[in-house]
Tab-separated table of C-alpha atoms in Angstrom:
chain	number	residue	atom	x	y	z
A	1	MET	CA	6.123	9.464	50.421
A	2	LEU	CA	7.625	9.635	53.903
A	3	HIS	CA	11.179	8.638	54.693
A	4	LEU	CA	11.639	6.972	58.086
A	5	ARG	CA	14.984	6.778	59.852
A	6	LEU	CA	14.880	4.378	62.776
A	7	ILE	CA	17.474	3.722	65.448
A	8	VAL	CA	16.743	0.235	66.739
A	9	PRO	CA	18.322	-1.752	69.580
A	10	ALA	CA	20.085	-4.751	68.014
A	11	ASP	CA	17.827	-7.252	69.766
A	12	ARG	CA	14.690	-5.592	68.324
A	13	THR	CA	15.816	-5.206	64.704
A	14	ASP	CA	14.152	-8.366	63.379
A	15	GLU	CA	10.870	-7.344	64.986
A	16	VAL	CA	11.047	-3.865	63.476
A	17	ILE	CA	11.915	-5.239	60.030
A	18	ALA	CA	8.918	-7.577	60.214
A	19	THR	CA	6.696	-4.643	61.171
A	20	VAL	CA	7.884	-2.585	58.196
A	21	ARG	CA	7.505	-5.490	55.787
A	22	GLY	CA	4.023	-6.198	57.134
A	23	THR	CA	2.810	-2.639	56.483
A	24	VAL	CA	1.024	-2.046	53.192
A	25	GLY	CA	2.622	0.947	51.512
A	26	ALA	CA	6.155	0.500	52.922
A	27	THR	CA	9.171	-0.015	50.675
A	28	HIS	CA	12.883	0.803	50.191
A	29	LEU	CA	13.871	-1.055	53.349
A	30	ALA	CA	17.562	-0.840	54.265
A	31	VAL	CA	19.387	-1.996	57.398
A	32	LEU	CA	22.789	-0.770	58.577
A	33	PRO	CA	23.848	-3.044	61.459
A	34	GLY	CA	25.582	-1.248	64.310
A	35	ALA	CA	25.582	2.124	62.529
A	36	ALA	CA	23.939	4.047	65.370
A	37	ARG	CA	26.050	5.287	68.290
A	38	GLU	CA	23.744	7.472	70.412
A	39	PRO	CA	21.615	5.623	71.208
A	40	ALA	CA	23.512	2.524	70.177
A	41	GLY	CA	21.869	0.123	67.761
A	42	ASP	CA	21.107	-0.628	64.135
A	43	LEU	CA	19.980	1.996	61.633
A	44	VAL	CA	16.857	0.994	59.700
A	45	LEU	CA	15.744	3.107	56.747
A	46	CYS	CA	12.537	2.818	54.777
A	47	ASP	CA	10.015	4.803	52.760
A	48	VAL	CA	6.282	4.584	53.290
A	49	ALA	CA	3.311	6.052	51.458
A	50	ARG	CA	1.965	9.032	53.404
A	51	GLU	CA	-1.440	7.376	53.701
A	52	ALA	CA	0.176	4.442	55.518
A	53	GLY	CA	2.632	6.514	57.530
A	54	ASP	CA	0.513	6.993	60.640
A	55	GLN	CA	-0.241	3.267	60.800
A	56	LEU	CA	3.439	2.305	60.597
A	57	ILE	CA	4.560	4.941	63.104
A	58	GLY	CA	1.841	3.787	65.491
A	59	ARG	CA	3.031	0.180	65.248
A	60	LEU	CA	6.626	1.232	65.875
A	61	ARG	CA	5.593	3.215	68.930
A	62	ARG	CA	3.687	0.224	70.272
A	63	LEU	CA	6.987	-1.668	70.037
A	64	GLY	CA	8.458	0.991	72.305
A	65	LEU	CA	10.895	2.224	69.672
A	66	ASP	CA	10.367	5.866	70.655
A	67	GLU	CA	11.633	4.945	74.142
A	68	SER	CA	14.429	2.505	73.367
A	69	GLY	CA	15.591	4.040	70.064
A	70	ALA	CA	14.329	6.800	67.782
A	71	ILE	CA	11.789	7.418	65.038
A	72	THR	CA	12.408	10.247	62.578
A	73	ALA	CA	10.079	10.999	59.655
A	74	GLU	CA	10.466	13.498	56.838
A	75	GLU	CA	8.707	14.240	53.581
A	76	VAL	CA	10.247	12.905	50.371
A	77	GLY	CA	10.209	15.578	47.691
A	78	LEU	CA	10.995	13.238	44.785
A	79	SER	CA	11.144	9.462	44.596
A	80	LEU	CA	11.727	7.883	41.190
A	81	SER	CA	11.056	4.245	41.843
A	82	ARG	CA	8.693	1.600	40.563
A	83	HIS	CA	8.662	0.158	44.094
A	84	ALA	CA	7.513	3.515	45.466
A	85	ASP	CA	4.786	3.767	42.840
A	86	ARG	CA	3.561	0.296	43.743
A	87	ALA	CA	3.637	1.069	47.476
A	88	GLU	CA	1.529	4.209	46.990
A	89	ALA	CA	-0.919	2.300	44.803
A	90	GLU	CA	-1.288	-0.470	47.414
A	91	ALA	CA	-1.817	1.901	50.348
A	92	PRO	CA	-5.463	2.789	51.044
A	93	GLY	CA	-6.718	6.290	50.312
A	94	GLU	CA	-4.869	9.298	48.976
A	95	GLY	CA	-1.713	10.775	50.442
A	96	SER	CA	-3.153	14.298	50.440
A	97	ASP	CA	-6.020	13.083	52.654
A	98	ALA	CA	-3.792	11.288	55.156
A	99	VAL	CA	-3.531	12.500	58.745
A	100	LEU	CA	-0.213	11.983	60.519
A	101	TRP	CA	-1.417	12.251	64.089
A	102	GLU	CA	2.042	12.300	65.630
A	103	GLU	CA	3.084	15.133	63.314
A	104	LEU	CA	-0.154	17.037	63.963
A	105	THR	CA	0.289	16.716	67.725
A	106	GLU	CA	3.895	17.912	67.481
A	107	VAL	CA	3.038	20.872	65.245
A	108	THR	CA	0.133	22.034	67.402
A	109	HIS	CA	2.256	21.564	70.519
A	110	GLU	CA	4.917	23.896	69.107
A	111	GLU	CA	2.372	26.484	67.947
A	112	SER	CA	0.440	26.387	71.235
A	113	THR	CA	3.245	27.623	73.453
A	114	LEU	CA	2.880	30.934	75.263
A	115	SER	CA	6.190	32.209	73.953
A	116	VAL	CA	7.472	35.755	73.636
A	117	SER	CA	7.175	35.622	69.840
A	118	TYR	CA	3.589	34.303	70.012
A	119	VAL	CA	2.494	37.107	72.365
A	120	ALA	CA	4.403	39.680	70.297
A	121	PHE	CA	2.704	38.622	67.042
A	122	LEU	CA	-0.726	38.604	68.709
A	123	ALA	CA	-0.171	41.991	70.361
A	124	VAL	CA	1.069	43.581	67.126
A	125	ALA	CA	-1.873	42.105	65.213
A	126	THR	CA	-4.309	43.434	67.815
A	127	MET	CA	-2.775	46.914	67.798
A	128	LEU	CA	-2.854	46.926	63.993
A	129	ALA	CA	-6.522	45.947	64.130
A	130	ALA	CA	-7.127	48.742	66.652
A	131	CYS	CA	-5.839	51.222	64.083
A	132	GLY	CA	-8.130	49.603	61.525
A	133	VAL	CA	-11.292	49.899	63.616
A	134	MET	CA	-10.560	53.479	64.677
A	135	LEU	CA	-9.873	54.547	61.086
A	136	ASP	CA	-12.639	52.298	59.715
A	137	ASN	CA	-10.035	50.841	57.369
A	138	ALA	CA	-10.851	47.349	56.091
A	139	ILE	CA	-7.349	46.863	54.626
A	140	LEU	CA	-5.762	47.245	58.057
A	141	ILE	CA	-8.282	44.771	59.471
A	142	VAL	CA	-7.386	42.172	56.840
A	143	GLY	CA	-3.682	42.722	57.512
A	144	ALA	CA	-4.195	42.246	61.238
A	145	MET	CA	-6.115	39.019	60.619
A	146	ALA	CA	-3.243	37.639	58.547
A	147	VAL	CA	-0.653	38.483	61.225
A	148	GLY	CA	-2.545	36.905	64.137
A	149	PRO	CA	-1.139	33.510	65.275
A	150	GLU	CA	-4.180	32.374	67.243
A	151	PHE	CA	-5.085	29.423	65.006
A	152	GLY	CA	-2.220	27.384	66.494
A	153	PRO	CA	-3.736	27.122	70.005
A	154	LEU	CA	-7.211	26.626	68.546
A	155	ALA	CA	-5.936	23.683	66.475
A	156	GLY	CA	-4.106	22.441	69.563
A	157	ILE	CA	-7.345	22.341	71.567
A	158	SER	CA	-9.158	20.429	68.796
A	159	THR	CA	-6.286	17.954	68.456
A	160	ALA	CA	-6.098	17.470	72.208
A	161	LEU	CA	-9.836	16.760	72.442
A	162	VAL	CA	-9.683	14.143	69.681
A	163	GLN	CA	-6.445	12.557	70.903
A	164	ARG	CA	-7.453	12.817	74.561
A	165	ALA	CA	-4.296	14.711	75.441
A	166	PRO	CA	-5.074	16.817	78.540
A	167	ARG	CA	-1.600	18.361	78.726
A	168	LEU	CA	-1.843	19.655	75.160
A	169	ALA	CA	-5.363	20.929	75.867
A	170	GLY	CA	-4.230	22.816	78.951
A	171	ARG	CA	-1.180	24.229	77.204
A	172	SER	CA	-3.231	25.388	74.206
A	173	LEU	CA	-6.012	26.879	76.331
A	174	TRP	CA	-3.485	28.764	78.450
A	175	ALA	CA	-1.734	30.144	75.353
A	176	LEU	CA	-5.071	31.227	73.887
A	177	LEU	CA	-6.524	32.910	76.981
A	178	ALA	CA	-3.324	34.408	78.361
A	179	GLY	CA	-2.210	35.502	74.900
A	180	PHE	CA	-5.437	37.385	74.194
A	181	ALA	CA	-5.498	38.873	77.714
A	182	LEU	CA	-1.973	40.229	77.307
A	183	ALA	CA	-2.583	41.453	73.744
A	184	MET	CA	-5.792	43.237	74.733
A	185	THR	CA	-4.104	44.845	77.744
A	186	VAL	CA	-1.278	46.114	75.561
A	187	THR	CA	-3.802	47.381	72.994
A	188	ALA	CA	-5.762	49.277	75.654
A	189	GLY	CA	-2.530	50.967	76.715
A	190	PHE	CA	-1.722	51.623	73.051
A	191	SER	CA	-5.118	53.324	72.656
A	192	TRP	CA	-4.529	55.563	75.681
A	193	LEU	CA	-1.111	56.529	74.305
A	194	LEU	CA	-2.452	57.439	70.855
A	195	ASP	CA	-5.294	59.341	72.495
A	196	ALA	CA	-2.753	61.362	74.483
A	197	LEU	CA	-0.899	62.066	71.232
A	198	GLY	CA	-4.134	63.208	69.579
A	199	LEU	CA	-4.169	60.367	67.026
A	200	PHE	CA	-7.155	58.571	68.550
A	201	ARG	CA	-10.279	60.491	69.587
A	202	ASP	CA	-13.411	59.550	71.472
A	203	GLU	CA	-15.657	60.341	68.507
A	204	MET	CA	-13.818	57.716	66.430
A	205	VAL	CA	-15.243	55.018	68.680
A	206	THR	CA	-18.828	56.244	68.477
A	207	ALA	CA	-18.699	57.266	64.799
A	208	ASP	CA	-20.655	55.421	62.161
A	209	ARG	CA	-18.206	52.813	60.805
A	210	PRO	CA	-19.682	51.128	57.718
A	211	ASN	CA	-16.554	49.074	56.982
A	212	THR	CA	-15.804	47.735	60.462
A	213	GLY	CA	-19.026	48.123	62.459
A	214	PHE	CA	-19.800	44.416	61.974
A	215	ILE	CA	-16.981	43.550	64.383
A	216	TRP	CA	-19.039	44.348	67.462
A	217	HIS	CA	-22.383	43.204	66.042
A	218	PRO	CA	-22.173	39.383	66.272
A	219	ASP	CA	-24.837	37.259	64.627
A	220	TRP	CA	-25.309	33.645	63.596
A	221	MET	CA	-23.455	34.245	60.336
A	222	SER	CA	-20.342	35.022	62.375
A	223	PHE	CA	-20.604	31.575	63.927
A	224	VAL	CA	-21.248	29.925	60.553
A	225	VAL	CA	-18.162	31.588	59.050
A	226	ALA	CA	-16.099	30.464	62.054
A	227	LEU	CA	-17.288	26.883	61.522
A	228	LEU	CA	-16.287	26.932	57.867
A	229	ALA	CA	-12.937	28.514	58.713
A	230	GLY	CA	-12.321	25.846	61.340
A	231	VAL	CA	-12.933	23.075	58.808
A	232	ALA	CA	-10.666	24.708	56.211
A	233	GLY	CA	-7.911	25.415	58.729
A	234	THR	CA	-7.919	21.878	60.092
A	235	LEU	CA	-7.820	20.379	56.606
A	236	SER	CA	-4.906	22.651	55.715
A	237	LEU	CA	-2.947	21.384	58.715
A	238	THR	CA	-3.657	17.702	58.212
A	239	SER	CA	-2.985	17.798	54.463
A	240	ALA	CA	0.157	19.950	54.806
A	241	LYS	CA	-1.420	22.713	52.676
A	242	SER	CA	-0.365	25.581	54.908
A	243	GLY	CA	-1.186	28.170	52.258
A	244	ALA	CA	-4.878	27.750	53.032
A	245	LEU	CA	-4.271	29.068	56.550
A	246	ILE	CA	-3.980	32.609	55.197
A	247	GLY	CA	-7.511	32.363	53.861
A	248	VAL	CA	-8.672	31.017	57.205
A	249	ALA	CA	-6.957	33.853	59.077
A	250	ILE	CA	-8.643	36.603	57.067
A	251	SER	CA	-12.109	35.047	57.218
A	252	VAL	CA	-12.690	35.212	60.981
A	253	THR	CA	-12.799	38.263	63.237
A	254	THR	CA	-10.947	37.008	66.302
A	255	VAL	CA	-8.128	39.581	66.381
A	256	PRO	CA	-10.312	42.535	65.210
A	257	ALA	CA	-12.931	41.672	67.837
A	258	ALA	CA	-10.273	41.559	70.562
A	259	ALA	CA	-8.888	44.892	69.353
A	260	ASN	CA	-12.284	46.575	69.269
A	261	ALA	CA	-13.077	45.283	72.747
A	262	ALA	CA	-9.815	46.707	74.100
A	263	VAL	CA	-10.261	50.086	72.404
A	264	ALA	CA	-13.910	50.394	73.406
A	265	PHE	CA	-13.030	49.487	77.004
A	266	SER	CA	-10.347	52.159	77.091
A	267	TYR	CA	-13.028	54.723	76.139
A	268	ALA	CA	-15.596	53.247	78.571
A	269	ASP	CA	-17.903	52.191	75.729
A	270	TYR	CA	-19.041	48.984	77.391
A	271	ALA	CA	-21.734	48.176	74.838
A	272	GLN	CA	-19.100	47.845	72.130
A	273	THR	CA	-16.813	46.003	74.550
A	274	TRP	CA	-19.496	43.407	75.251
A	275	GLY	CA	-20.492	43.027	71.596
A	276	SER	CA	-16.865	42.578	70.553
A	277	ALA	CA	-16.265	40.038	73.344
A	278	VAL	CA	-19.273	37.994	72.194
A	279	GLN	CA	-17.972	38.143	68.615
A	280	LEU	CA	-14.568	36.926	69.785
A	281	LEU	CA	-15.977	34.036	71.837
A	282	ALA	CA	-18.334	32.984	69.012
A	283	ASN	CA	-15.448	32.809	66.552
A	284	LEU	CA	-13.179	30.904	68.936
A	285	ALA	CA	-15.923	28.410	69.835
A	286	GLY	CA	-16.886	27.892	66.184
A	287	ILE	CA	-13.315	27.180	65.100
A	288	VAL	CA	-12.686	24.714	67.935
A	289	LEU	CA	-15.998	22.916	67.346
A	290	ALA	CA	-15.442	22.639	63.595
A	291	GLY	CA	-11.813	21.575	64.027
A	292	THR	CA	-12.752	18.843	66.491
A	293	LEU	CA	-15.560	17.480	64.312
A	294	THR	CA	-13.311	17.550	61.231
A	295	LEU	CA	-10.574	15.571	62.987
A	296	LEU	CA	-13.103	13.063	64.322
A	297	ALA	CA	-14.488	12.563	60.816
A	298	GLN	CA	-10.997	12.130	59.351
A	299	LYS	CA	-10.078	9.653	62.064
A	300	ALA	CA	-13.208	7.582	61.461
A	301	LEU	CA	-12.740	7.557	57.682
A	302	TRP	CA	-9.113	6.440	57.931
A	303	ARG	CA	-9.951	3.680	60.401
A	304	LEU	CA	-12.544	2.437	57.957
A	305	ALA	CA	-10.100	2.590	55.043
A	306	HIS	CA	-7.369	0.683	56.913
A	307	ALA	CA	-9.835	-1.842	58.299
A	308	ARG	CA	-10.572	-2.896	54.707
A	309	THR	CA	-6.888	-3.287	53.885
A	310	PRO	CA	-5.358	-6.578	55.092
A	311	PRO	CA	-1.707	-6.580	56.236
A	312	ARG	CA	0.944	-8.049	53.998
A	313	PRO	CA	1.526	-11.751	54.418
C-alpha cells in the first residue's frame, strides 16, 4: 500500500475527495479541514494499493494539485485492515508489478546528476578496475563493477525516452558521458603514477590475461548480456527490489572496459583502447535499449489492465 498526504486548497477539497473515492484501490480516506498552513488548505489523507497509485497520482496532478497544494506518497510497511485488503483485491494487477512513474522519474533524476559523489564513486570504481585488469584479478573486477554508479544515468535515459522528458534525457546523458570522461582521465593519471612508482609495468598491459582479457574483446554475447542486465535492472527499479541492482552491476563490463581503455591509452596500446571502448559502448547501448523496451512493455500492460477496470460509481 501507498500512503498519500495531500494539501488541498479549501475550494478544491470536494473535487479531490471525489477523485480518491472514484479510484479503485483507494481507501482509508480522512480529511482534516484547515489543518495545512504552508501552503494553506485542507489536509487529505488516504491509502491506495500500489497498483493503483500511479493512476490516482496522475489524476491528482491533472487537477493541478502539485501546483496549488502538495502530493506526498510513501510506502506503508504494515496495514492491518479489512478495507486495505479489499482495496488491494479490487485494484488490477499485482503491487510488485506496478510502476510508479512519478517515483521512477524522481529517483532517476536524483541518480542522474553529475555530482561530486557520483564522479568520485565512478572514478574510484574505474581505478579499482584498473588494478584488476593490470593484475588480471577477477575479484577486483567484480568489486569495481559493484561500486560503479553508472546504472542511474542509464535508467534515466530510458525513463526519459519513454516519458518524453528531454530535460531528464539531457541531464542523464551529460552525467553518463562527462562522468566516464572524468573517471577515465583520472584513471589514466593513476596509471602513470603507479608506473612511476614501479607498481604498474608496460608488460602487464601486453601480458596474456586469461581472467580479464575478455574486457577488450567485445562480441555479440557482450551485447546480449547487457540486454539482459538492462531488463533486470529496470525491473528492480520499478518493483522497488533494489537488491537486484547488485547482480546487474556485476554482470556488465562498463566500468572495467572504461578502466582498460584508460590504462591501455596511457601505455599507447591503441588496439586495446579501441576494443575496450567498443565493449563499453556496446554495454551502454544494450542497457539503454533493454531498459527502454522494458518500460514500454510495462506501460502498455498497465494501460491494458486499467482499461479493463471501470472506475467506482
